Amino acid sequence: MNPVTPAEIPLTLDQLRGLHLPGGAAGAVQGEVVAAAALGFLAALLVGLVRYARGRARATVRRAALAELARSRGLDPEARLVAQARLLRRLGRTLDRSGAAEVRATGADWAARLDGLFRTDFFTRGAGRVLADGLYRRQDPDLDALDAELGRLIGRLRA
């Protein structure tokens, strides 16, 4: 009979040794990877929350401006123009980053700022000129068309 060597005896599951990562890989490296993943997740979450909050704030400004524009429709023509011009001033201060210069801008400068804010030429070349520099002139603008265009411009403001 041939003697059986220990290498030839099949091992049972109880006799197998546990799996090990190569030299020290289970220590600090694994902690660094987990920390980096956690920080990346937190950064992405923070960016998402900031974008969400800014979008909600812009949507709230847009809703409030549209509501104020709707309230101005019941006023007499002169008061309606003044209310719309005031609304545009407040929107300019709220949405434009250079709010201090916003207060002092008048005439063509104010019309250009409004055109930049709303991405249009309605205030420099269109009927919106009456809101930028024509409040004190004798004129008879089409208030319903002006109101409709302001509603469209305010409604498409980006959040």
GROMACS .gro file of C-alpha atoms in nm:
model
  159
    1MET     CA    1   0.000   0.000   0.000
    2ASN     CA    2   0.111   0.345  -0.080
    3PRO     CA    3   0.140   0.578   0.207
    4VAL     CA    4  -0.094   0.878   0.180
    5THR     CA    5   0.073   1.213   0.218
    6PRO     CA    6  -0.106   1.505   0.384
    7ALA     CA    7  -0.112   1.695   0.052
    8GLU     CA    8  -0.325   1.424  -0.102
    9ILE     CA    9  -0.592   1.427   0.169
   10PRO     CA   10  -0.885   1.645   0.056
   11LEU     CA   11  -0.954   1.937   0.285
   12THR     CA   12  -1.292   1.994   0.438
   13LEU     CA   13  -1.448   2.340   0.465
   14ASP     CA   14  -1.359   2.358   0.830
   15GLN     CA   15  -0.994   2.325   0.748
   16LEU     CA   16  -0.977   2.607   0.490
   17ARG     CA   17  -0.808   2.925   0.586
   18GLY     CA   18  -1.001   3.258   0.559
   19LEU     CA   19  -0.940   3.496   0.268
   20HIS     CA   20  -0.702   3.783   0.333
   21LEU     CA   21  -0.620   4.093   0.137
   22PRO     CA   22  -0.256   4.140   0.046
   23GLY     CA   23  -0.027   4.309   0.299
   24GLY     CA   24  -0.208   4.584   0.492
   25ALA     CA   25  -0.469   4.661   0.228
   26ALA     CA   26  -0.754   4.630   0.472
   27GLY     CA   27  -0.634   4.913   0.697
   28ALA     CA   28  -0.603   5.282   0.614
   29VAL     CA   29  -0.659   5.255   0.239
   30GLN     CA   30  -1.009   5.120   0.282
   31GLY     CA   31  -1.094   5.399   0.527
   32GLU     CA   32  -0.964   5.662   0.285
   33VAL     CA   33  -1.174   5.523   0.002
   34VAL     CA   34  -1.487   5.521   0.217
   35ALA     CA   35  -1.417   5.877   0.338
   36ALA     CA   36  -1.363   6.002  -0.019
   37ALA     CA   37  -1.685   5.840  -0.136
   38ALA     CA   38  -1.877   5.987   0.157
   39LEU     CA   39  -1.734   6.336   0.094
   40GLY     CA   40  -1.819   6.311  -0.276
   41PHE     CA   41  -2.173   6.210  -0.192
   42LEU     CA   42  -2.210   6.496   0.057
   43ALA     CA   43  -2.073   6.749  -0.194
   44ALA     CA   44  -2.318   6.630  -0.460
   45LEU     CA   45  -2.603   6.646  -0.210
   46LEU     CA   46  -2.505   6.999  -0.107
   47VAL     CA   47  -2.488   7.120  -0.467
   48GLY     CA   48  -2.828   6.966  -0.535
   49LEU     CA   49  -2.983   7.131  -0.231
   50VAL     CA   50  -2.841   7.473  -0.322
   51ARG     CA   51  -2.973   7.444  -0.679
   52TYR     CA   52  -3.313   7.334  -0.551
   53ALA     CA   53  -3.333   7.622  -0.303
   54ARG     CA   54  -3.232   7.879  -0.566
   55GLY     CA   55  -3.490   7.741  -0.808
   56ARG     CA   56  -3.763   7.762  -0.545
   57ALA     CA   57  -3.664   8.119  -0.458
   58ARG     CA   58  -3.676   8.225  -0.823
   59ALA     CA   59  -4.010   8.051  -0.872
   60THR     CA   60  -4.145   8.233  -0.568
   61VAL     CA   61  -4.024   8.568  -0.704
   62ARG     CA   62  -4.182   8.488  -1.040
   63ARG     CA   63  -4.514   8.391  -0.879
   64ALA     CA   64  -4.521   8.702  -0.660
   65ALA     CA   65  -4.439   8.927  -0.956
   66LEU     CA   66  -4.712   8.772  -1.169
   67ALA     CA   67  -4.962   8.812  -0.885
   68GLU     CA   68  -4.868   9.179  -0.843
   69LEU     CA   69  -4.897   9.231  -1.218
   70ALA     CA   70  -5.245   9.079  -1.207
   71ARG     CA   71  -5.344   9.312  -0.920
   72SER     CA   72  -5.235   9.614  -1.123
   73ARG     CA   73  -5.491   9.535  -1.396
   74GLY     CA   74  -5.774   9.681  -1.189
   75LEU     CA   75  -5.612  10.023  -1.153
   76ASP     CA   76  -5.675  10.330  -1.365
   77PRO     CA   77  -5.434  10.369  -1.660
   78GLU     CA   78  -5.184  10.608  -1.498
   79ALA     CA   79  -5.171  10.417  -1.170
   80ARG     CA   80  -5.139  10.093  -1.366
   81LEU     CA   81  -4.829  10.219  -1.548
   82VAL     CA   82  -4.675  10.340  -1.223
   83ALA     CA   83  -4.747  10.006  -1.050
   84GLN     CA   84  -4.588   9.815  -1.340
   85ALA     CA   85  -4.282  10.043  -1.336
   86ARG     CA   86  -4.243   9.990  -0.960
   87LEU     CA   87  -4.277   9.616  -1.008
   88LEU     CA   88  -3.996   9.626  -1.264
   89ARG     CA   89  -3.775   9.824  -1.024
   90ARG     CA   90  -3.826   9.567  -0.750
   91LEU     CA   91  -3.763   9.281  -0.991
   92GLY     CA   92  -3.447   9.457  -1.108
   93ARG     CA   93  -3.320   9.492  -0.752
   94THR     CA   94  -3.410   9.133  -0.665
   95LEU     CA   95  -3.277   8.956  -0.973
   96ASP     CA   96  -2.981   9.167  -1.082
   97ARG     CA   97  -2.652   9.124  -0.899
   98SER     CA   98  -2.564   9.495  -0.918
   99GLY     CA   99  -2.865   9.613  -0.717
  100ALA     CA  100  -2.708   9.940  -0.599
  101ALA     CA  101  -2.666  10.074  -0.953
  102GLU     CA  102  -3.018   9.954  -1.032
  103VAL     CA  103  -3.177  10.223  -0.815
  104ARG     CA  104  -3.005  10.511  -0.991
  105ALA     CA  105  -3.045  10.393  -1.353
  106THR     CA  106  -3.298  10.592  -1.556
  107GLY     CA  107  -3.410  10.632  -1.913
  108ALA     CA  108  -3.210  10.447  -2.174
  109ASP     CA  109  -2.975  10.296  -1.912
  110TRP     CA  110  -3.268  10.151  -1.721
  111ALA     CA  111  -3.426  10.021  -2.043
  112ALA     CA  112  -3.098   9.852  -2.136
  113ARG     CA  113  -3.075   9.692  -1.790
  114LEU     CA  114  -3.430   9.561  -1.820
  115ASP     CA  115  -3.356   9.423  -2.166
  116GLY     CA  116  -3.052   9.245  -2.027
  117LEU     CA  117  -3.245   9.109  -1.733
  118PHE     CA  118  -3.532   8.976  -1.945
  119ARG     CA  119  -3.317   8.895  -2.252
  120THR     CA  120  -3.526   9.104  -2.490
  121ASP     CA  121  -3.536   9.441  -2.666
  122PHE     CA  122  -3.890   9.519  -2.550
  123PHE     CA  123  -3.779   9.805  -2.324
  124THR     CA  124  -3.538   9.978  -2.565
  125ARG     CA  125  -3.717   9.928  -2.897
  126GLY     CA  126  -4.066   9.804  -2.814
  127ALA     CA  127  -4.372   9.924  -2.629
  128GLY     CA  128  -4.192   9.874  -2.297
  129ARG     CA  129  -4.012  10.206  -2.349
  130VAL     CA  130  -4.306  10.373  -2.179
  131LEU     CA  131  -4.212  10.192  -1.855
  132ALA     CA  132  -3.847  10.293  -1.878
  133ASP     CA  133  -3.867  10.659  -1.967
  134GLY     CA  134  -4.220  10.754  -2.070
  135LEU     CA  135  -4.411  10.765  -1.744
  136TYR     CA  136  -4.421  11.144  -1.738
  137ARG     CA  137  -4.502  11.198  -2.104
  138ARG     CA  138  -4.849  11.238  -2.242
  139GLN     CA  139  -4.922  10.920  -2.433
  140ASP     CA  140  -5.182  10.651  -2.466
  141PRO     CA  141  -5.011  10.309  -2.470
  142ASP     CA  142  -5.203   9.986  -2.525
  143LEU     CA  143  -5.208   9.876  -2.162
  144ASP     CA  144  -5.347   9.530  -2.231
  145ALA     CA  145  -5.073   9.450  -2.484
  146LEU     CA  146  -4.812   9.594  -2.247
  147ASP     CA  147  -4.955   9.386  -1.962
  148ALA     CA  148  -4.959   9.069  -2.171
  149GLU     CA  149  -4.595   9.114  -2.276
  150LEU     CA  150  -4.485   9.186  -1.918
  151GLY     CA  151  -4.666   8.872  -1.805
  152ARG     CA  152  -4.488   8.670  -2.074
  153LEU     CA  153  -4.147   8.815  -1.985
  154ILE     CA  154  -4.193   8.763  -1.610
  155GLY     CA  155  -4.332   8.415  -1.666
  156ARG     CA  156  -4.022   8.301  -1.849
  157LEU     CA  157  -3.777   8.428  -1.590
  158ARG     CA  158  -3.528   8.155  -1.510
  159ALA     CA  159  -3.525   8.009  -1.175
   0.00000   0.00000   0.00000
